[in-house]
Short mmCIF file of C-alpha atoms in Angstrom, two decimals:
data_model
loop_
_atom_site.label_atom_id
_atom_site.label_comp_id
_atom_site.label_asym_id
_atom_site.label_seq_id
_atom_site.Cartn_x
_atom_site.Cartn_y
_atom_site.Cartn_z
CA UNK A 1 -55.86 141.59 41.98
CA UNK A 2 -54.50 138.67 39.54
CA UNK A 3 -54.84 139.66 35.39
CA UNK A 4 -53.58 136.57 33.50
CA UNK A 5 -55.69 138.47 30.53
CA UNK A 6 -56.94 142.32 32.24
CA UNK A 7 -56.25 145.56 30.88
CA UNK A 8 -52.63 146.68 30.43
CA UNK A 9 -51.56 150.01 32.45
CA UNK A 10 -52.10 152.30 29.24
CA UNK A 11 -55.67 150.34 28.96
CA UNK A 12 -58.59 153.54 29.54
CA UNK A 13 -60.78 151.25 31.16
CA UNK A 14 -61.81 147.58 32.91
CA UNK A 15 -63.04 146.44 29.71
CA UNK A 16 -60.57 147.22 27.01
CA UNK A 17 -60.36 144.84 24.18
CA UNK A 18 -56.28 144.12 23.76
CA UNK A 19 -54.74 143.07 20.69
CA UNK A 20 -52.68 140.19 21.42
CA UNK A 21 -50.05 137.91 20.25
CA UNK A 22 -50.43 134.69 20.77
CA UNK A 23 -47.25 132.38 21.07
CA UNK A 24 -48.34 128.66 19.81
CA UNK A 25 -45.50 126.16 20.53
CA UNK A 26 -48.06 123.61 18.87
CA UNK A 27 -48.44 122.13 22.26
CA UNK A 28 -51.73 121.79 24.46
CA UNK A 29 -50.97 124.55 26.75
CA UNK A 30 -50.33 127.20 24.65
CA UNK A 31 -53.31 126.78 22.62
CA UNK A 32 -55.44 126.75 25.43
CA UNK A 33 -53.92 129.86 26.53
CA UNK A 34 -54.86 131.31 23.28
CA UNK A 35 -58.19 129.85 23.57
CA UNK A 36 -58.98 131.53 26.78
CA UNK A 37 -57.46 134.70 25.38
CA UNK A 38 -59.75 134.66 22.65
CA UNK A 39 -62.72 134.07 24.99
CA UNK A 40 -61.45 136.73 27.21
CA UNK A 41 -62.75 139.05 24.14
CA UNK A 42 -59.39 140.21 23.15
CA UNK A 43 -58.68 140.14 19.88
CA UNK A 44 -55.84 137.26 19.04
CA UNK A 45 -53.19 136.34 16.55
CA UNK A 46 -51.72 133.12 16.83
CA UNK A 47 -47.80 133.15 16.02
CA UNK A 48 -45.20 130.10 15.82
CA UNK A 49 -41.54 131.01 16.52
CA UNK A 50 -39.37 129.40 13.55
CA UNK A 51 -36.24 128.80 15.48
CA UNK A 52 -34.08 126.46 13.90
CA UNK A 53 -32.87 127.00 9.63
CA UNK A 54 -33.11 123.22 10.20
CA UNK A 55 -36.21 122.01 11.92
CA UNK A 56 -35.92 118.24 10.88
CA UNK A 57 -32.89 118.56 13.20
CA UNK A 58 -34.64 119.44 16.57
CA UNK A 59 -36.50 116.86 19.02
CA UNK A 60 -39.52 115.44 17.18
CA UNK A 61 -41.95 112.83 18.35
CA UNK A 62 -44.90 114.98 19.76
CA UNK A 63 -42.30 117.06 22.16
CA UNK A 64 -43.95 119.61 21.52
CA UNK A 65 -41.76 122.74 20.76
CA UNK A 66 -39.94 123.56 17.73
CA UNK A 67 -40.06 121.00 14.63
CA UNK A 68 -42.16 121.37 11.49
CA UNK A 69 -44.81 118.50 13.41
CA UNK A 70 -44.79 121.13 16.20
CA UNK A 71 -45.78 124.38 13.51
CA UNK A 72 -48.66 122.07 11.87
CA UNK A 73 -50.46 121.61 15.12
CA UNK A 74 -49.75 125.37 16.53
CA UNK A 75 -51.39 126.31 12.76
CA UNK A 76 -54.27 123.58 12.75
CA UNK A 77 -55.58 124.75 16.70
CA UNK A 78 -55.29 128.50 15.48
CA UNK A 79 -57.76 127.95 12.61
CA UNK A 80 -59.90 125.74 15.52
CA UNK A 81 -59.70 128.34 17.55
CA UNK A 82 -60.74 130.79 14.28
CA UNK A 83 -58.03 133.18 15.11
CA UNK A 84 -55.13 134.50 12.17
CA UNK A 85 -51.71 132.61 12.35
CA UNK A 86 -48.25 133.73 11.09
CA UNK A 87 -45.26 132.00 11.65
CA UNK A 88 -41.93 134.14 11.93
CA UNK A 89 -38.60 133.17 11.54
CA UNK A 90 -36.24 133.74 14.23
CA UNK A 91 -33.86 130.98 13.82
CA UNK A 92 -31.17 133.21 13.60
CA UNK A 93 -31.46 135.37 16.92
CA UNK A 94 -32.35 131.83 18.51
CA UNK A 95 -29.20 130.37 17.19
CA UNK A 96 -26.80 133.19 18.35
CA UNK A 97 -29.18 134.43 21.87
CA UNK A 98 -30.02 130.46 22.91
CA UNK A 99 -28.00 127.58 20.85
CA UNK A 100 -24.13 129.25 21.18
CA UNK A 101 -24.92 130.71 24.16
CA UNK A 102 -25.39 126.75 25.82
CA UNK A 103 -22.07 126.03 23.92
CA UNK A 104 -19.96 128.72 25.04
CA UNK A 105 -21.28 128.56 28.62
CA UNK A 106 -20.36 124.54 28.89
CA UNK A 107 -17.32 125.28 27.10
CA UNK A 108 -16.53 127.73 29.95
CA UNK A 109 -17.44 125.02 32.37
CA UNK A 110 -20.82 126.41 33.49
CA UNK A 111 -24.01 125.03 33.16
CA UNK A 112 -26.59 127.42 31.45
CA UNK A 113 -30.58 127.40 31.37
CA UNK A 114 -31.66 127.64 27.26
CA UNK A 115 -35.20 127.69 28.36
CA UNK A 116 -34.34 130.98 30.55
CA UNK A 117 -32.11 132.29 27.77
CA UNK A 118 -35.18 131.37 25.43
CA UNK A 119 -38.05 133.38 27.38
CA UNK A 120 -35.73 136.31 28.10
CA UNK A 121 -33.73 136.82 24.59
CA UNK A 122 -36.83 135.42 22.18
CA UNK A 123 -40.05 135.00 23.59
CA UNK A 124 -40.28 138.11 26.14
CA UNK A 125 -37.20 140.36 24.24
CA UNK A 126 -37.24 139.80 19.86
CA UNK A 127 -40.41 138.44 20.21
CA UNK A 128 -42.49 141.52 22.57
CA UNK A 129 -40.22 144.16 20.44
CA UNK A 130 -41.53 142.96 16.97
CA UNK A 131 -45.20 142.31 18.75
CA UNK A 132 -45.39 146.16 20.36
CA UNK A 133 -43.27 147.72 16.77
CA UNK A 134 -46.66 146.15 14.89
CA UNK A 135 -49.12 147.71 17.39
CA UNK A 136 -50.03 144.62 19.52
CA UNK A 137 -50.61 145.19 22.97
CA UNK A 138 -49.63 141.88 24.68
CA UNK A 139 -47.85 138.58 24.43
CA UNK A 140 -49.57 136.04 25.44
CA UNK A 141 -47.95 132.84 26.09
CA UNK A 142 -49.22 128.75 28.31
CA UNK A 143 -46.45 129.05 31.08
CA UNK A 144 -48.37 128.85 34.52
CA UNK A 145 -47.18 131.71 36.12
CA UNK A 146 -49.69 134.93 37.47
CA UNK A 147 -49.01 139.02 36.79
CA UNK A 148 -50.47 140.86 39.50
CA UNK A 149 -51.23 144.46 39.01
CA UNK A 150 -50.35 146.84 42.43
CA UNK A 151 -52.28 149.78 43.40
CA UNK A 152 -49.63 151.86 42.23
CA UNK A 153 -50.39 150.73 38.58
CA UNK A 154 -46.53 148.55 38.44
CA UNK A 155 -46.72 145.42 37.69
CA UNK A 156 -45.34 141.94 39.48
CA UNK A 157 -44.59 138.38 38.95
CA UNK A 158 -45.87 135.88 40.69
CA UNK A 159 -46.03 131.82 41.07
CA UNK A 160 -49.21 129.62 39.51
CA UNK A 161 -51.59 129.24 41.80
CA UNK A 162 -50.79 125.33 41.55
CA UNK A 163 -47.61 125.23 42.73
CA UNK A 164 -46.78 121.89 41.34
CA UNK A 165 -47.29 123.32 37.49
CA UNK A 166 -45.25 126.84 38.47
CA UNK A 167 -43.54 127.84 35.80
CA UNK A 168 -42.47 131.63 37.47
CA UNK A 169 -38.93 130.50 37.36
CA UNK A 170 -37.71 130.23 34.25
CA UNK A 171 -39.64 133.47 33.56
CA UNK A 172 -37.52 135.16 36.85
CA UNK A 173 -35.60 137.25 33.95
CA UNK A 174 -38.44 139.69 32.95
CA UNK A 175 -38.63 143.22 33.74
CA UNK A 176 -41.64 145.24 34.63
CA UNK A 177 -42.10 146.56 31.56
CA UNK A 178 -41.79 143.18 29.65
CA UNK A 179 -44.67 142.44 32.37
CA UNK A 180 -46.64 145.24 31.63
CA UNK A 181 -47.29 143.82 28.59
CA UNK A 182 -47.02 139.65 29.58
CA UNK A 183 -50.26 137.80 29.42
CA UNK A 184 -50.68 134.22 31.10
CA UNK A 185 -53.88 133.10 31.05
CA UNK A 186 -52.97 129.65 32.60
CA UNK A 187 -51.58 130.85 35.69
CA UNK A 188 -54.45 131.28 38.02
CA UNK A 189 -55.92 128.14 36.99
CA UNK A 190 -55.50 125.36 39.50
CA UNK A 191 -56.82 122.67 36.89
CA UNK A 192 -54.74 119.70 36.64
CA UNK A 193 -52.87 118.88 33.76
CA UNK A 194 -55.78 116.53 32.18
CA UNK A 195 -58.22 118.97 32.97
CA UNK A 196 -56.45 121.21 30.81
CA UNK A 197 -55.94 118.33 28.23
CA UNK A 198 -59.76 117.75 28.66
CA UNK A 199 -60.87 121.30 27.89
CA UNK A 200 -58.72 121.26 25.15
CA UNK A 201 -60.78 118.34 23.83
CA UNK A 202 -64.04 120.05 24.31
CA UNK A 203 -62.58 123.31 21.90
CA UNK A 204 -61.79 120.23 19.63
CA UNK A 205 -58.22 120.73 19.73
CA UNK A 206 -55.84 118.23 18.71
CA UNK A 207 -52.83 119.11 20.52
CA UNK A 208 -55.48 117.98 23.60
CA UNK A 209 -53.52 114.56 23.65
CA UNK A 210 -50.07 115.45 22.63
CA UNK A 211 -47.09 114.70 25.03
CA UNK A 212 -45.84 117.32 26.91
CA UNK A 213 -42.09 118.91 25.53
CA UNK A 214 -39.67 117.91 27.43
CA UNK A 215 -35.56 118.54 27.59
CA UNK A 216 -33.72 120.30 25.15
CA UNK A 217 -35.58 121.20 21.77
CA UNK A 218 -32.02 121.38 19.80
CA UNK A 219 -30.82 118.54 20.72
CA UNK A 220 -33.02 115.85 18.55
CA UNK A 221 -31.71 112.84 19.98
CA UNK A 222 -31.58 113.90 23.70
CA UNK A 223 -27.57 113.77 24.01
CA UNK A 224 -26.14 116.56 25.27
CA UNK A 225 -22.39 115.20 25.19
CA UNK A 226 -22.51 114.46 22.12
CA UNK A 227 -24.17 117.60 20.94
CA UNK A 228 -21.70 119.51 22.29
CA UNK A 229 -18.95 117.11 20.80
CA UNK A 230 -19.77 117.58 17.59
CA UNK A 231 -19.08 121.35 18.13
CA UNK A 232 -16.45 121.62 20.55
CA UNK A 233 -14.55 118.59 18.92
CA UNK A 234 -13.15 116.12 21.91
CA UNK A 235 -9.54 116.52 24.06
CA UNK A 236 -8.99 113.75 26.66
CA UNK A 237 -8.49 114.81 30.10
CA UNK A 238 -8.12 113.48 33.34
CA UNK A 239 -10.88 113.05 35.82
CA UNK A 240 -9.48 113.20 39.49
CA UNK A 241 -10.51 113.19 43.14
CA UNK A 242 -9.74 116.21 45.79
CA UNK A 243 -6.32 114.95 46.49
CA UNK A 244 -5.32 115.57 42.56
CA UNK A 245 -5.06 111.78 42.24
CA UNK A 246 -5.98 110.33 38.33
CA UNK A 247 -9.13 108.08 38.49
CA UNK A 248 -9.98 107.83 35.15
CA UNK A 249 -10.07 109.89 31.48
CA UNK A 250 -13.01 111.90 29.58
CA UNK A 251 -13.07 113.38 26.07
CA UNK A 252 -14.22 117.17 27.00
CA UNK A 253 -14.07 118.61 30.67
CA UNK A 254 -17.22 120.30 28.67
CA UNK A 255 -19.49 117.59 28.84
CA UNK A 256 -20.03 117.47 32.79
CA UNK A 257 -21.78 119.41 35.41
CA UNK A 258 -21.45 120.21 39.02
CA UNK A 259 -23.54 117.85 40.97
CA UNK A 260 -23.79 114.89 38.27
CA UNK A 261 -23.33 111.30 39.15
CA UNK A 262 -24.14 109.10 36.45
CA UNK A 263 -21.62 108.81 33.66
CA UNK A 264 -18.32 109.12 35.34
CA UNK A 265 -17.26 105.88 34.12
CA UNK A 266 -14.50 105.76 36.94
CA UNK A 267 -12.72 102.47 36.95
CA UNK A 268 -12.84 101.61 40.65
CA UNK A 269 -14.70 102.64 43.30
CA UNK A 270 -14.11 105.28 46.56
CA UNK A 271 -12.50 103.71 48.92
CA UNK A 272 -16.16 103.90 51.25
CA UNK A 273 -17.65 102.82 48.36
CA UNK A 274 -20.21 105.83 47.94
CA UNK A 275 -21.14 107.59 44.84
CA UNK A 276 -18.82 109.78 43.59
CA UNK A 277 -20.06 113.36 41.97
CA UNK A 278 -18.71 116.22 39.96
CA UNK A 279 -17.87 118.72 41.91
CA UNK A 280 -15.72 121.39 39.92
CA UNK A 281 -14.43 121.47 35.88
CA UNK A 282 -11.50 123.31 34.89
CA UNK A 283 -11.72 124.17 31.51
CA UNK A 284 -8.10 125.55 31.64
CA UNK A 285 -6.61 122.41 32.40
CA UNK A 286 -9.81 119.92 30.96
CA UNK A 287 -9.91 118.63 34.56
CA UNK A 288 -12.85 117.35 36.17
CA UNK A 289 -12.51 116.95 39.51
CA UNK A 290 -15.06 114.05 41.92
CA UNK A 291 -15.77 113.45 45.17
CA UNK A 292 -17.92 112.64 47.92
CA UNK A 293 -21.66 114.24 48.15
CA UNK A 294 -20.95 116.20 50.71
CA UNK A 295 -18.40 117.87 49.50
CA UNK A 296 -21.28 119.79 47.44
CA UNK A 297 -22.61 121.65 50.06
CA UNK A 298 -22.64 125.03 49.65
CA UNK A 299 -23.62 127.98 51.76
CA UNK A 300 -23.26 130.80 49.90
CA UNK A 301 -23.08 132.24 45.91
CA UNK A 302 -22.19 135.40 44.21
CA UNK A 303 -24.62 135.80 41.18
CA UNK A 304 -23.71 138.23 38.09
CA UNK A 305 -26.02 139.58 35.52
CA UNK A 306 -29.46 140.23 37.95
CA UNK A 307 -32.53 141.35 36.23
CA UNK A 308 -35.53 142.48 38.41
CA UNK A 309 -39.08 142.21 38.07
CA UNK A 310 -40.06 145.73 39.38
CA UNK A 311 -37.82 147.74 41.69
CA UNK A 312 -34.21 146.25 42.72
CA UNK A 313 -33.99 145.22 46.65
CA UNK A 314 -32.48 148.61 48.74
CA UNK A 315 -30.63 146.66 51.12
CA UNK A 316 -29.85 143.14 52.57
CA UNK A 317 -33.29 141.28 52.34
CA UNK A 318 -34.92 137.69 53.95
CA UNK A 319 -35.88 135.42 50.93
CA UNK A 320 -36.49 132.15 50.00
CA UNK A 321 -34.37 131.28 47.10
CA UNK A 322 -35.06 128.68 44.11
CA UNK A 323 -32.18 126.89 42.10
CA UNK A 324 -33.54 125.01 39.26
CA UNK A 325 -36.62 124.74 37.24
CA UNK A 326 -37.79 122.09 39.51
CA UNK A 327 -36.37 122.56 42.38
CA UNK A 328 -37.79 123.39 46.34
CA UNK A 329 -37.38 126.74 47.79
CA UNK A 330 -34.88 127.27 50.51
CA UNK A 331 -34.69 130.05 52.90
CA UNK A 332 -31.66 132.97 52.47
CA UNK A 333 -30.29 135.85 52.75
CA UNK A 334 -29.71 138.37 49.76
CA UNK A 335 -27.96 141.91 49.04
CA UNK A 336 -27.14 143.58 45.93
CA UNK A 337 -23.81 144.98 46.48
CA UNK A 338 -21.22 146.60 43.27
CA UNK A 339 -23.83 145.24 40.52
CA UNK A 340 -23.52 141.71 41.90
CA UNK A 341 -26.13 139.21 44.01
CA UNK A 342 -25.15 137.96 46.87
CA UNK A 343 -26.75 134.98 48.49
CA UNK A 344 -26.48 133.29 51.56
CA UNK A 345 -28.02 130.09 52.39
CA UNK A 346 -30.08 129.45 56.12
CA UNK A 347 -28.63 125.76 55.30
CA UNK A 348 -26.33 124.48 52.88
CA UNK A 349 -27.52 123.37 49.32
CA UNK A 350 -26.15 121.05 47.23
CA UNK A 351 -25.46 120.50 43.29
CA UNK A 352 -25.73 124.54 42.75
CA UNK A 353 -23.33 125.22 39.18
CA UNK A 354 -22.05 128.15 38.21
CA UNK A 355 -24.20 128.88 35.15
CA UNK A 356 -27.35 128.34 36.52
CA UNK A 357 -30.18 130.70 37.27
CA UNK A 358 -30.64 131.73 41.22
CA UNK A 359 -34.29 133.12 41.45
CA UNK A 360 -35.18 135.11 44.57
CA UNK A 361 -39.19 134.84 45.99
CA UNK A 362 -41.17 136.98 48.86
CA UNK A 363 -43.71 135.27 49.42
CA UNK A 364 -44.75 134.08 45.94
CA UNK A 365 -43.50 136.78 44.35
CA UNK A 366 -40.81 136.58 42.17
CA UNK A 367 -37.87 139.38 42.99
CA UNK A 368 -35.60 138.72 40.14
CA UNK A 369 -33.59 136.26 38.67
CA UNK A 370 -29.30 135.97 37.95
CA UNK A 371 -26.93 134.01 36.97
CA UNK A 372 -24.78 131.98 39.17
CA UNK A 373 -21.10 132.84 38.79
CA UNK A 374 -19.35 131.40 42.09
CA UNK A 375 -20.05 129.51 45.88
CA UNK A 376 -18.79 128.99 48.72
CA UNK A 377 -18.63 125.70 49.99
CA UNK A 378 -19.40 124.04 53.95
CA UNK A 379 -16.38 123.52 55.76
CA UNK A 380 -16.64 119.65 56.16
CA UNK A 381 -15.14 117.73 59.41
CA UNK A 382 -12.18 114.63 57.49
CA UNK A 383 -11.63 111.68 59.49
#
């Protein structure tokens, strides 16, 4: 049995009326969500997350997220909606959980998630403590993702039943009891994208034609390099092939990624004349090293950090395994041995950085979620 918006496990019976917090981002699918919470006959406050001292300084333009534009629409579809609307500051847990967090993790030469961090330090952590210390029963939230409720009373995680507006990954990092009291009234819809606009338009809301948020809300003008330039200052280092050999200079081993492409600004070409990609950064030595696309396959990662959404795996397991927010599933084997994941791919993957989030499904339910921390790449065949 799905409950984007049923009873929680302390609820005493099928019809309890929840109080629930409502998280508006000022964007169409969050006030929706609180729409259909509302008509669900629970009994709503809207809340926008303050997250930034600053907020001319984050993305603006309709994204959709976190600027003062973005609190004006969350507050004008609450009062549509006729429900009460606070908006509570959290810029500083945001700064230290989510902004230095991405800094310190590319200046370590990994590549981090802040939309991960975000759910599982401020939306589903600050956010659900401060909800459940006032006496709210849920958090209710517009990522498309689906809490199903066992027999047993425990609660799981599972995709959208659209698969192409799944959001269950970047929400891999909450517990049980987080979901015990997680609320996602979008995720069993299989409406498209303008059907939800269009049902926004018939509540008369006006988020119902607003742009959809898109890359990183701290970084206003899109430009991650430079964003973390302007914090991590810039030291010129050498960008060189497998063999060690110079190709070219950067200003910050920082501002790369495993798997990227575009940007190198290598001076000549490989001697087959293919693309060359990142495939390791040494922070040590501000060395970025480049190479062919094959030499990104990898069959195997350890993962640190793994947080489960119900009971941990008791052994070695058959999964399928998913490596971005975006990305397809692939097909692997896991085990949790001495506190760490370990992962090992039916076929080798490419692009997979240390840093990112490796999310473990059966079936379409999500495992758990942890944090990429080394691979193991495919012996390739030279000559």
């Amino acid at each position: 049995m799905t409950d984007s918006t049923a009873d929680l496990p302390t609820a005493p019976g099928p019809h309890r009326r929840l109080r629930v917090l409502a998280a508006m981002s000022g964007g169409v699918d969050s006030a929706v969500a609180a729409a259909r919470a509302v008509e669900a006959g629970h009994d709503v406050t809207g809340v926008h997350l303050a997250l930034s001292a600053n907020p001319q300084s984050f993305r603006t333009g309709a994204r959709g997220c976190c600027t003062l534009e973005d609190s004006r629409d969350a507050r004008r579809a609450a009062d549509v909606i006729g429900i009460p609307f606070y908006v509570w500051d959290l810029a500083d847990r945001f700064r230290a959980d989510v902004v230095d967090d991405f800094v310190a993790e590319y200046q370590a030469g990994r590549t981090p998630n802040p939309c991960l961090r975000c759910n599982e330090k401020i939306k589903f952590a600050a956010l659900l403590d401060k909800a459940l210390a006032l006496g709210f029963d849920a958090v209710c939230t517009g990522h498309y993702a689906t809490v199903v409720t066992r027999p047993d009373g425990g609660r799981e995680l599972h995709r959208a039943s659209d698969a192409a507006k799944d959001q269950s990954y970047v929400l891999g990092v909450l517990d049980e009891r987080q979901l015990a009291h997680a609320m996602f009234p979008l995720g069993d819809t299989r409406a498209t994208k303008e059907e939800i606009r269009a049902e926004a338009e018939r509540r008369d809301l006006a988020v119902a034609k607003k742009p959809d948020s898109h890359d990183i809300c701290f970084i206003a003008d899109g430009d991650t390099q430079g964003f973390l330039a302007r914090r991590l200052g810039t030291t010129e280092g050498d960008i060189v092939d497998e063999d060690g050999e110079r190709l070219g200079t950067h200003t910050g081993a920082y501002g790369y990624t495993v798997g990227q492409r575009k940007g190198l600004r290598l001076g000549r070409p490989a001697p087959d004349g293919k693309p060359r990609y990142v495939l390791d950064i040494s922070p040590v030595t501000n060395t970025v090293t480049v190479g062919p696309a094959e030499a990104l396959d990898v069959t195997a990662l350890t993962a640190i950090r793994p947080r489960w959404c119900g009971t941990p795996p008791a052994g070695p397991g058959s999964y399928t395994a998913q490596l971005r927010a975006h990305g397809d599933e692939t097909p692997v084997t896991a085990e949790l041995a001495d506190g760490e994941l370990r992962v090992a791919f039916a076929s080798p993957v490419r692009g997979v950085a240390p840093g990112q989030a490796v999310v473990l499904y059966d079936g379409t339910r999500v495992v758990g979620s942890a944090t990429i921390a080394t691979t193991t790449r495919a012996a390739r065949v030279v000559g």
